């Protein structure tokens, strides 16, 4: 191995170590707001599930009471049973090996005495053996500067540590091999060996002096003979590699350099050969280990993404709770209706922002159900235009240019709306000083390679173009905009999922997406979706007012089964205010008891994920005695959460949380209308 190659290998190792150190330096924690009992209680279910999947947990240490709380994923990480943790710092310290305890204590003491964040990597002893974890924390202080609590995350980095150790061992073996090896030297004339050193003889399995007078070609594998002749004729213009043939017929990979020298008064060819067989094997092994390391880093990146989303949700909760508090104060003080309405509207808008974040997360994880329908782009743009104009500030002029012809495509309508809103948000953020935003639709017929943005597109397409005159995108950034987790926005202002989600949805719809942008010249994003015709198999989506279908009840009896008390109360209030009679149950067993004493229930509304008896099990049990009872499932997960529990039957329906009162009443009205049509006597 020469000096340049060794420096290159050192640099690649340093870059790998730098990427690891950079991940360790990043903090995914932000100060929390609100007055809830513990920040862990505010983590949404989707985020908690994601944290469990990647073995990242959240912990909260109340320094005034010494009570430690952590998310369920921490118990999974430590190999503990739910509730097994005693909930004190001493209980946590008992998991740390004796040799690591001083470092942990020093790190915590430093974080409490200074304003630095807690950062410590150490081992823990679990029932499943020794694990490496990384802990990050931030201290909260009272008005006197006294620490009151610490909030942080913990992640399993055992896999990463093992890969780092293996990389270090591979590097050590490679370095030892380079230090112990000696290059073979051979002097030849007219293709015949004049002299060689002992290292060459050993390399090819000969005795010292045995190679004198042997043809050079005898040391070359037949399949590489032409390669060697080409390099010899070019007077060895640089180093190259070829397969050598040993005395026993086996092969050895050699790196060769040569030049003409004066030897014993004659111009001969001097060639140096280095056995690189082991180095190549180690490089291949190293490449595999680096791939595993990159995978481990991806998992850590997902953990960081989850932390960023938790930060966004905490900000959203702060705005929602703050506005609701203001509305409550105004109501008690007899404040103006306008002020109260403003606070409620702000809280609602912020809740919709949280809904969009969850939708992006589910779509990227392929948890969002894909339900393609024939949708006209013109209709979708018209429906979203009022929301778009509210989303962007007044100094951004919004315009539309719509095709006069139908622009019908087969795509999930909710995902199409998500695409447009993601692109609108990106365009808005690119114009902090104002500008213009245009939404355009048309139809095109493309030949292969005709579109500069979609070279592979060929056929008839409907096109959606979102155009802005904002700051534009640099070429090096433009090449990465569709990568997951990549964002140019500051921390806490973007998850790096927006355009990745757009790309995934369009690709799922067999379409194409391209972007054209230059710094200072704005950005144009163009989507092509295969044009479709309305057919019996794919009827066109009918848009309607969500409150137009039986939004008021007529005393129908509805049973609501929901294990979350607050969700159960708000759903019940909505239904009662709309004129329905409502029974409530906190679990499946209570629901079964109510049905046994109230058999004339018109509709069952149930959560899907519940302890002991889930919603699907409840519905199946009820229909044994009440086969005509229809069920509406409500869940914060996507509708495919039911796929593991069986397919939806004709009398079963799904509604994704969160939903507004109008959406709930519309869905209930549609289902009850179906029930009445089934119960009506048929004409003979």
XYZ file of C-alpha atoms in Angstrom:
684
model
C 0.000 0.000 0.000
C 1.542 3.352 -1.007
C 1.306 6.579 0.975
C -1.496 8.051 -1.172
C -3.668 4.974 -0.792
C -3.029 4.814 2.945
C -3.973 8.493 3.310
C -7.151 7.848 1.302
C -8.153 4.985 3.605
C -7.390 7.116 6.676
C -9.522 9.931 5.280
C -12.494 7.621 4.635
C -12.271 6.275 8.184
C -12.103 9.803 9.579
C -15.174 10.773 7.546
C -17.103 7.803 8.941
C -16.063 8.767 12.480
C -16.992 12.384 11.810
C -20.502 11.355 10.670
C -20.946 9.356 13.868
C -19.694 12.264 16.000
C -21.979 14.680 14.168
C -25.019 12.513 14.943
C -23.939 12.409 18.606
C -23.554 16.195 18.787
C -27.012 16.928 17.432
C -29.668 17.613 20.034
C -33.247 16.587 19.334
C -34.610 18.253 22.484
C -36.312 21.623 22.847
C -37.866 23.291 25.911
C -41.433 22.106 26.373
C -44.424 24.358 26.886
C -47.802 23.965 28.541
C -48.649 22.880 32.062
C -49.301 19.176 31.548
C -48.309 16.682 34.262
C -45.403 15.220 32.266
C -44.089 15.874 28.734
C -44.304 12.136 28.079
C -48.102 12.351 28.343
C -48.156 14.756 25.376
C -46.391 12.480 22.911
C -48.887 11.464 20.141
C -49.477 7.725 19.600
C -47.938 7.776 16.112
C -44.715 9.207 17.511
C -44.661 6.749 20.445
C -45.086 3.831 18.044
C -42.301 5.111 15.847
C -39.979 5.584 18.855
C -40.638 1.974 19.907
C -39.829 0.711 16.389
C -36.376 2.344 16.384
C -35.636 1.752 20.123
C -35.597 5.434 21.027
C -37.210 6.429 24.318
C -38.092 9.634 26.148
C -37.461 10.130 29.875
C -38.410 12.798 32.410
C -36.660 13.225 35.775
C -38.394 15.404 38.377
C -35.434 16.594 40.476
C -37.682 17.848 43.286
C -39.276 14.430 43.898
C -36.589 12.175 42.358
C -39.369 10.541 40.283
C -38.240 9.252 36.881
C -40.778 8.569 34.141
C -40.041 7.177 30.730
C -41.876 6.013 27.651
C -42.711 2.365 27.045
C -39.930 2.116 24.446
C -37.335 2.629 27.225
C -38.634 -0.445 29.057
C -38.390 -2.371 25.785
C -34.842 -1.071 25.287
C -33.808 -2.138 28.812
C -35.560 -5.502 28.525
C -37.969 -4.693 31.377
C -41.578 -5.709 31.707
C -44.183 -2.883 31.662
C -44.301 -1.334 35.144
C -41.184 -3.176 36.355
C -39.141 0.023 36.626
C -39.244 1.493 40.160
C -39.339 5.100 38.906
C -36.307 6.577 40.727
C -32.829 7.619 39.712
C -31.383 4.892 41.931
C -33.390 2.276 40.026
C -31.911 3.553 36.776
C -28.383 3.672 38.258
C -28.691 0.018 39.257
C -28.775 -0.891 35.548
C -25.385 0.771 34.910
C -22.207 -1.364 35.272
C -19.913 -0.325 38.118
C -17.105 0.772 35.797
C -19.474 3.174 33.948
C -21.187 4.695 36.992
C -18.529 7.374 37.711
C -18.711 8.711 34.146
C -22.531 8.791 34.260
C -22.480 10.588 37.624
C -19.939 13.148 36.350
C -21.982 13.843 33.211
C -25.182 14.390 35.208
C -23.377 16.544 37.780
C -21.864 18.661 35.000
C -25.261 19.160 33.337
C -26.853 20.207 36.650
C -24.041 22.591 37.634
C -23.708 24.236 34.221
C -26.101 25.160 31.446
C -24.695 22.463 29.167
C -26.924 19.683 27.905
C -26.459 16.143 29.222
C -24.556 13.948 26.749
C -23.302 10.514 27.746
C -22.755 7.115 26.104
C -22.547 4.156 28.480
C -23.481 0.527 28.957
C -26.454 -0.976 30.773
C -27.016 -4.509 32.005
C -30.341 -5.921 30.766
C -31.901 -9.374 31.043
C -30.827 -9.828 27.397
C -27.180 -8.954 28.105
C -25.024 -5.850 27.944
C -26.223 -2.986 25.707
C -24.757 0.387 24.736
C -27.025 3.414 24.993
C -26.662 7.120 24.303
C -28.417 9.620 26.549
C -29.201 13.254 25.795
C -30.951 15.618 28.192
C -31.779 19.248 28.885
C -32.177 20.767 32.370
C -35.007 23.119 33.320
C -34.372 25.625 36.108
C -36.614 27.782 38.278
C -36.409 31.576 38.564
C -33.531 31.222 41.045
C -31.499 29.069 38.687
C -32.076 25.881 40.663
C -32.513 22.740 38.521
C -36.057 21.406 38.784
C -36.337 18.753 36.101
C -34.488 17.108 33.247
C -36.055 15.939 29.972
C -34.254 13.821 27.441
C -34.007 10.852 25.135
C -32.191 7.528 25.258
C -31.341 5.374 22.233
C -29.836 1.941 21.714
C -26.465 2.306 19.915
C -25.199 -1.230 20.542
C -25.286 -2.115 16.852
C -23.389 1.029 15.957
C -20.732 0.388 18.631
C -20.203 -3.161 17.430
C -19.833 -2.002 13.838
C -17.330 0.643 14.942
C -15.314 -2.025 16.778
C -15.386 -4.276 13.725
C -14.291 -1.380 11.519
C -11.420 -0.631 13.895
C -10.392 -4.300 13.871
C -10.550 -4.396 10.073
C -8.451 -1.238 9.901
C -5.943 -2.753 12.345
C -5.636 -5.939 10.307
C -5.203 -3.936 7.120
C -2.511 -1.749 8.699
C -0.665 -4.747 10.168
C -0.691 -6.418 6.775
C 0.750 -3.303 5.103
C 3.487 -2.932 7.753
C 4.536 -6.591 7.568
C 4.507 -6.997 3.787
C 7.509 -6.575 1.469
C 7.159 -5.834 -2.229
C 8.472 -8.300 -4.768
C 11.073 -6.916 -7.180
C 11.886 -8.433 -10.576
C 14.343 -7.396 -13.320
C 13.476 -8.685 -16.807
C 14.700 -8.371 -20.382
C 12.716 -9.414 -23.418
C 10.152 -11.054 -21.175
C 12.695 -13.220 -19.296
C 13.479 -12.816 -15.582
C 17.079 -11.821 -14.924
C 16.864 -11.478 -11.166
C 14.292 -11.176 -8.342
C 14.188 -10.831 -4.587
C 13.103 -13.343 -1.965
C 9.787 -11.564 -1.386
C 8.769 -12.197 -5.015
C 9.696 -15.880 -4.766
C 7.694 -16.210 -1.558
C 4.751 -14.348 -3.102
C 4.542 -16.816 -6.002
C 5.532 -19.972 -4.103
C 9.046 -20.465 -5.466
C 12.390 -20.981 -3.771
C 14.865 -18.096 -3.809
C 16.756 -18.072 -7.139
C 14.332 -20.532 -8.729
C 12.775 -17.822 -10.933
C 15.969 -16.771 -12.734
C 15.564 -17.461 -16.463
C 11.798 -18.071 -16.191
C 9.435 -16.240 -18.567
C 7.516 -13.371 -16.970
C 4.339 -14.735 -18.541
C 4.639 -17.756 -16.238
C 3.714 -15.431 -13.328
C 0.609 -14.029 -15.065
C -2.832 -15.657 -15.013
C -3.779 -16.510 -18.631
C -6.983 -14.475 -18.496
C -4.983 -11.283 -17.703
C -2.149 -11.803 -20.208
C -3.482 -9.257 -22.718
C -3.887 -6.682 -19.936
C -0.251 -7.111 -18.897
C 1.020 -6.858 -22.510
C -0.938 -3.605 -23.016
C 0.644 -2.036 -19.937
C 4.124 -3.237 -20.858
C 3.816 -1.684 -24.307
C 2.799 1.628 -22.732
C 5.911 1.531 -20.493
C 3.800 1.132 -17.321
C 1.869 4.403 -17.374
C 0.784 4.228 -13.724
C 0.045 1.364 -11.364
C -2.438 -1.341 -12.239
C -3.639 -4.667 -10.866
C -3.803 -8.114 -12.381
C -4.118 -11.722 -11.315
C -0.823 -13.564 -10.886
C -0.278 -17.310 -11.154
C 1.586 -19.111 -8.364
C 3.744 -22.181 -8.826
C 0.894 -24.419 -7.571
C -1.549 -22.888 -10.089
C -3.450 -20.746 -7.542
C -3.933 -17.050 -8.160
C -2.745 -13.991 -6.292
C -3.940 -10.432 -6.885
C -0.946 -8.152 -7.393
C -0.517 -4.423 -7.803
C 2.188 -3.655 -10.338
C 4.471 -0.697 -11.056
C 7.341 -0.687 -13.503
C 9.924 1.414 -15.296
C 13.098 1.090 -17.369
C 16.331 1.114 -15.367
C 20.016 0.404 -15.890
C 20.845 -3.004 -14.476
C 24.302 -4.462 -14.764
C 25.031 -1.942 -17.522
C 21.917 -2.777 -19.544
C 18.523 -1.135 -20.009
C 16.062 -3.567 -18.479
C 12.585 -3.463 -17.029
C 12.251 -3.262 -13.255
C 8.849 -4.260 -11.886
C 7.608 -4.087 -8.301
C 4.707 -6.283 -7.303
C 2.664 -6.057 -4.143
C 0.329 -8.813 -3.000
C -3.006 -7.024 -2.521
C -5.203 -10.117 -2.196
C -5.798 -9.599 1.501
C -6.202 -5.848 1.110
C -8.921 -6.303 -1.498
C -10.679 -8.830 0.725
C -10.500 -6.414 3.644
C -11.755 -3.551 1.476
C -14.741 -5.658 0.481
C -15.321 -6.525 4.145
C -14.930 -2.859 5.044
C -17.446 -1.871 2.363
C -19.963 -4.309 3.835
C -19.371 -2.973 7.347
C -19.747 0.609 6.136
C -23.064 -0.313 4.546
C -24.171 -1.708 7.894
C -22.947 1.467 9.586
C -24.926 3.616 7.153
C -27.996 1.528 7.952
C -27.408 2.100 11.658
C -27.036 5.824 10.977
C -30.316 5.779 9.067
C -32.010 4.290 12.097
C -30.518 7.057 14.236
C -31.735 9.588 11.652
C -35.249 8.184 12.045
C -34.880 8.643 15.790
C -33.839 12.256 15.222
C -36.798 12.734 12.893
C -39.095 11.425 15.620
C -37.536 13.883 18.056
C -38.073 16.726 15.586
C -41.698 15.752 15.129
C -42.133 15.570 18.904
C -40.741 19.119 19.064
C -43.205 20.267 16.378
C -46.083 18.640 18.223
C -45.063 20.296 21.491
C -45.116 23.672 19.729
C -48.534 22.867 18.285
C -49.831 21.810 21.690
C -48.525 25.060 23.129
C -50.505 27.117 20.616
C -53.651 24.999 21.021
C -53.551 25.049 24.827
C -52.672 28.732 24.892
C -55.565 29.750 22.642
C -58.031 27.529 24.490
C -56.886 29.083 27.768
C -57.411 32.560 26.309
C -60.865 31.598 25.085
C -61.739 30.235 28.546
C -60.557 33.419 30.244
C -62.526 35.580 27.794
C -65.672 33.509 28.350
C -65.428 33.818 32.125
C -64.694 37.538 31.907
C -67.456 38.227 29.405
C -64.997 39.002 26.610
C -66.030 39.870 23.093
C -67.292 37.044 20.847
C -64.767 38.128 18.222
C -61.824 37.552 20.571
C -63.158 34.159 21.654
C -63.793 33.124 18.066
C -60.291 34.225 17.067
C -58.719 32.045 19.786
C -60.817 29.043 18.773
C -59.993 29.469 15.081
C -56.275 29.707 15.876
C -56.491 26.514 17.948
C -58.352 24.733 15.142
C -55.826 25.818 12.503
C -52.957 24.594 14.663
C -54.705 21.255 15.207
C -55.015 20.904 11.408
C -51.283 21.531 11.178
C -50.751 18.584 13.541
C -53.061 16.489 11.377
C -50.939 17.315 8.303
C -47.737 16.316 10.139
C -49.244 12.964 11.125
C -50.528 12.452 7.584
C -47.040 13.075 6.177
C -45.523 10.606 8.621
C -48.076 7.907 7.810
C -47.744 8.492 4.061
C -43.957 8.211 4.175
C -44.096 5.035 6.274
C -46.681 3.633 3.792
C -49.164 3.488 6.626
C -51.525 5.825 4.819
C -54.123 3.837 2.873
C -53.972 4.142 -0.904
C -57.515 4.487 -2.291
C -57.240 5.708 -5.912
C -60.275 7.304 -7.526
C -60.829 9.277 -10.710
C -60.191 12.885 -9.741
C -60.301 16.006 -11.897
C -57.323 18.252 -11.118
C -59.439 21.312 -11.901
C -61.972 20.358 -9.219
C -59.231 19.700 -6.646
C -57.584 23.071 -7.303
C -60.970 24.816 -6.934
C -61.659 23.019 -3.637
C -58.264 23.869 -2.166
C -58.051 27.478 -3.379
C -59.772 28.988 -0.277
C -57.425 27.041 2.006
C -54.394 28.037 -0.076
C -55.258 31.725 0.130
C -55.556 31.455 3.925
C -52.290 29.523 4.151
C -50.135 32.134 2.394
C -49.681 35.750 3.586
C -51.399 38.655 1.847
C -48.196 39.762 0.096
C -48.212 36.554 -2.002
C -50.543 36.766 -5.014
C -52.227 33.425 -5.767
C -53.494 32.704 -9.294
C -54.811 29.661 -11.161
C -54.682 28.702 -14.825
C -56.960 25.746 -15.472
C -57.364 23.569 -18.514
C -60.599 23.917 -20.475
C -60.557 20.146 -21.017
C -61.096 17.472 -18.336
C -57.931 16.737 -16.345
C -58.893 13.370 -14.897
C -56.342 11.100 -13.216
C -56.508 7.963 -11.068
C -55.082 8.910 -7.672
C -56.064 8.964 -4.027
C -57.908 12.316 -3.660
C -56.579 12.922 -0.136
C -53.020 12.284 -1.285
C -53.477 14.636 -4.247
C -54.577 17.357 -1.833
C -51.555 16.575 0.324
C -49.249 16.967 -2.702
C -50.677 20.391 -3.533
C -50.520 21.628 0.060
C -46.910 20.426 0.456
C -45.881 22.279 -2.705
C -47.793 25.394 -1.652
C -46.071 25.426 1.750
C -42.651 25.081 0.097
C -43.459 27.913 -2.313
C -44.672 30.110 0.549
C -41.490 29.514 2.553
C -39.399 30.441 -0.510
C -41.047 33.906 -0.653
C -40.580 35.509 2.802
C -40.808 38.979 1.213
C -43.877 38.150 -0.882
C -44.275 37.214 -4.524
C -46.588 35.270 -6.789
C -47.793 31.659 -6.694
C -49.509 29.959 -9.617
C -51.393 26.644 -9.782
C -51.816 25.428 -13.372
C -53.486 22.389 -14.945
C -53.464 21.125 -18.524
C -53.230 17.952 -20.626
C -50.216 16.935 -22.721
C -49.202 14.231 -25.180
C -45.492 13.420 -24.884
C -43.121 11.366 -26.965
C -40.154 9.644 -25.294
C -37.575 12.261 -24.239
C -39.741 15.185 -25.296
C -40.092 16.655 -21.790
C -36.832 17.999 -20.307
C -38.157 17.387 -16.766
C -39.561 13.903 -17.482
C -37.294 12.208 -20.023
C -38.906 8.798 -19.472
C -42.503 10.059 -19.770
C -44.317 8.901 -22.882
C -48.067 9.059 -23.573
C -51.065 11.185 -22.607
C -50.881 12.910 -19.224
C -52.652 15.468 -17.109
C -50.210 18.017 -15.741
C -50.185 20.004 -12.507
C -47.677 22.853 -12.312
C -46.906 24.822 -9.142
C -44.841 27.899 -9.959
C -43.362 30.585 -7.682
C -40.933 33.489 -8.121
C -39.150 32.923 -4.799
C -35.495 32.536 -3.896
C -34.929 29.445 -6.046
C -32.760 26.397 -5.382
C -29.018 25.896 -5.859
C -27.986 23.033 -8.214
C -26.333 20.973 -5.447
C -29.489 21.252 -3.332
C -31.870 20.577 -6.232
C -30.303 17.159 -6.801
C -31.290 16.126 -3.246
C -34.739 17.690 -2.738
C -36.591 14.366 -3.063
C -34.370 12.574 -0.521
C -36.070 11.573 2.763
C -35.045 13.675 5.788
C -33.249 16.262 3.586
C -34.325 19.826 4.309
C -32.777 23.282 3.951
C -35.101 24.711 6.596
C -33.842 25.500 10.067
C -34.268 22.968 12.846
C -37.849 22.683 14.038
C -39.239 24.165 10.811
C -39.104 21.139 8.547
C -38.992 17.351 8.773
C -37.463 16.707 5.360
C -40.463 14.578 4.371
C -42.525 17.002 2.250
C -41.051 16.446 -1.218
C -40.134 12.830 -0.408
C -43.837 12.225 0.253
C -44.749 14.007 -3.006
C -42.331 11.808 -4.941
C -43.631 8.629 -3.291
C -47.303 9.439 -3.957
C -46.724 10.409 -7.607
C -44.600 7.323 -8.202
C -47.333 5.151 -6.647
C -49.797 6.713 -9.093
C -47.454 5.740 -11.994
C -46.664 9.391 -12.630
C -43.602 11.613 -12.829
C -42.431 14.642 -10.871
C -39.701 17.089 -11.869
C -38.336 20.378 -10.592
C -36.775 23.328 -12.395
C -35.147 26.102 -10.387
C -32.271 28.561 -10.257
C -31.165 30.794 -7.398
C -33.056 34.075 -7.595
C -35.314 32.894 -10.445
C -38.026 30.983 -8.597
C -39.053 27.328 -8.755
C -41.379 25.297 -10.953
C -42.557 21.844 -9.852
C -44.301 19.800 -12.521
C -46.338 16.647 -11.965
C -47.465 14.305 -14.731
C -50.209 11.760 -14.025
C -51.528 9.301 -16.635
C -54.755 10.689 -18.124
C -57.794 8.494 -17.468
C -61.352 8.299 -18.739
C -64.410 7.865 -16.524
C -65.615 4.243 -16.553
C -67.831 1.898 -14.592
C -64.738 0.452 -12.926
C -63.460 3.887 -11.934
C -66.324 6.397 -11.597
C -65.386 10.025 -11.125
C -65.171 11.213 -7.521
C -68.248 13.216 -6.591
C -67.582 16.256 -4.440
C -70.238 17.380 -2.020
C -70.802 19.447 1.063
C -69.753 17.236 4.014
C -72.724 18.447 6.073
C -75.322 17.733 3.396
C -75.994 14.078 4.357
C -78.260 13.715 7.398
C -76.157 15.819 9.757
C -79.020 15.804 12.327
C -80.334 12.771 14.172
C -83.873 11.729 14.960
C -83.374 9.992 18.290
C -81.400 7.033 16.889
C -79.498 5.126 19.595
C -75.715 5.010 19.121
C -73.209 3.160 21.311
C -69.760 4.809 21.532
C -66.931 2.536 22.768
C -63.652 4.409 23.320
C -60.957 3.828 25.949
C -59.795 7.471 25.913
C -62.198 9.354 28.169
C -61.735 12.757 26.552
C -62.243 11.406 23.037
C -65.297 9.468 24.236
C -66.801 12.620 25.807
C -66.316 14.867 22.775
C -67.751 12.282 20.341
C -70.753 11.779 22.637
C -71.376 15.531 22.910
C -71.252 15.961 19.132
C -73.779 13.172 18.633
C -76.124 14.304 21.425
C -76.093 17.907 20.199
C -77.064 16.589 16.756
C -80.167 14.833 18.128
C -78.936 11.283 18.721
C -79.360 9.173 21.849
C -75.930 8.020 23.047
C -74.617 5.230 25.283
C -70.911 5.164 26.185
C -68.503 2.396 27.135
C -64.830 2.557 28.107
C -63.969 -0.929 26.835
C -65.372 -3.894 24.923
C -66.680 -5.720 27.970
C -68.715 -2.724 29.159
C -70.030 -2.293 25.612
C -71.201 -5.939 25.578
C -73.056 -5.402 28.874
C -74.805 -2.269 27.530
C -75.876 -4.062 24.344
C -77.271 -6.945 26.404
C -79.563 -4.502 28.259
C -80.227 -2.175 25.281
C -80.704 -4.389 22.239
C -82.214 -1.665 20.012
C -78.918 0.052 19.193
C -78.824 1.512 15.681
C -75.049 1.966 15.294
C -71.828 0.950 17.074
C -68.942 3.459 16.986
C -65.745 1.946 18.382
C -62.031 2.568 18.625
C -59.843 -0.110 16.983
C -56.914 -0.481 19.386
C -58.188 -1.142 22.931
C -56.949 -3.348 25.813
C -58.356 -6.857 26.323
C -60.868 -6.652 23.467
C -60.155 -4.558 20.367
C -62.797 -2.952 18.187
C -62.846 -5.727 15.587
C -63.310 -8.403 18.256
C -66.119 -6.354 19.805
C -67.912 -5.977 16.475
C -67.663 -9.700 15.725
C -68.946 -10.635 19.189
C -71.894 -8.231 18.966
C -72.982 -9.378 15.505
C -73.364 -12.966 16.724
C -76.601 -11.857 18.437
C -77.223 -8.697 16.357
C -76.174 -9.559 12.785
C -77.718 -6.400 11.338
C -75.788 -3.952 13.543
C -73.452 -1.689 11.566
C -70.044 -0.654 12.949
C -68.026 2.522 12.423
C -64.355 2.092 13.394
C -62.416 5.206 14.439
C -58.637 5.162 14.851
C -55.608 7.418 14.915
C -53.838 4.824 12.783
C -54.469 4.444 9.064
C -57.315 2.189 7.989
C -54.929 -0.656 7.210
C -54.575 -1.080 10.990
C -57.595 -3.371 10.453
C -55.816 -5.504 7.836
C -54.269 -7.741 10.511
C -57.709 -8.182 12.032
C -59.557 -9.140 8.859
C -61.113 -7.231 5.992
C -63.945 -4.730 6.430
C -67.353 -6.276 5.797
C -70.283 -4.540 4.097
C -71.706 -3.390 7.440
C -68.355 -1.991 8.655
C -66.880 1.444 7.995
C -63.730 3.371 8.898
C -63.118 7.003 9.929
C -59.582 8.238 10.603
C -58.881 10.405 13.648
C -58.756 13.315 14.038
C -62.072 14.354 12.491
C -64.314 17.382 12.798
C -67.904 17.276 14.011
C -69.163 17.846 10.449
C -67.184 14.884 9.124
C -68.391 12.614 11.951
C -72.038 13.585 11.540
C -71.799 13.231 7.760
C -70.408 9.720 8.083
C -72.980 8.714 10.714
C -75.774 10.116 8.553
C -74.610 8.109 5.516
C -74.411 4.869 7.524
C -77.829 5.303 9.134
C -79.314 6.098 5.726
C -77.911 2.766 4.522
C -79.393 1.037 7.593
C -82.835 2.522 6.897
C -82.704 1.449 3.244
C -81.859 -2.110 4.308
C -84.731 -2.192 6.805
C -87.313 -0.713 4.415
C -89.746 -3.311 2.964
C -89.022 -4.086 -0.670
C -91.712 -3.511 -3.314
C -93.213 -6.737 -4.691
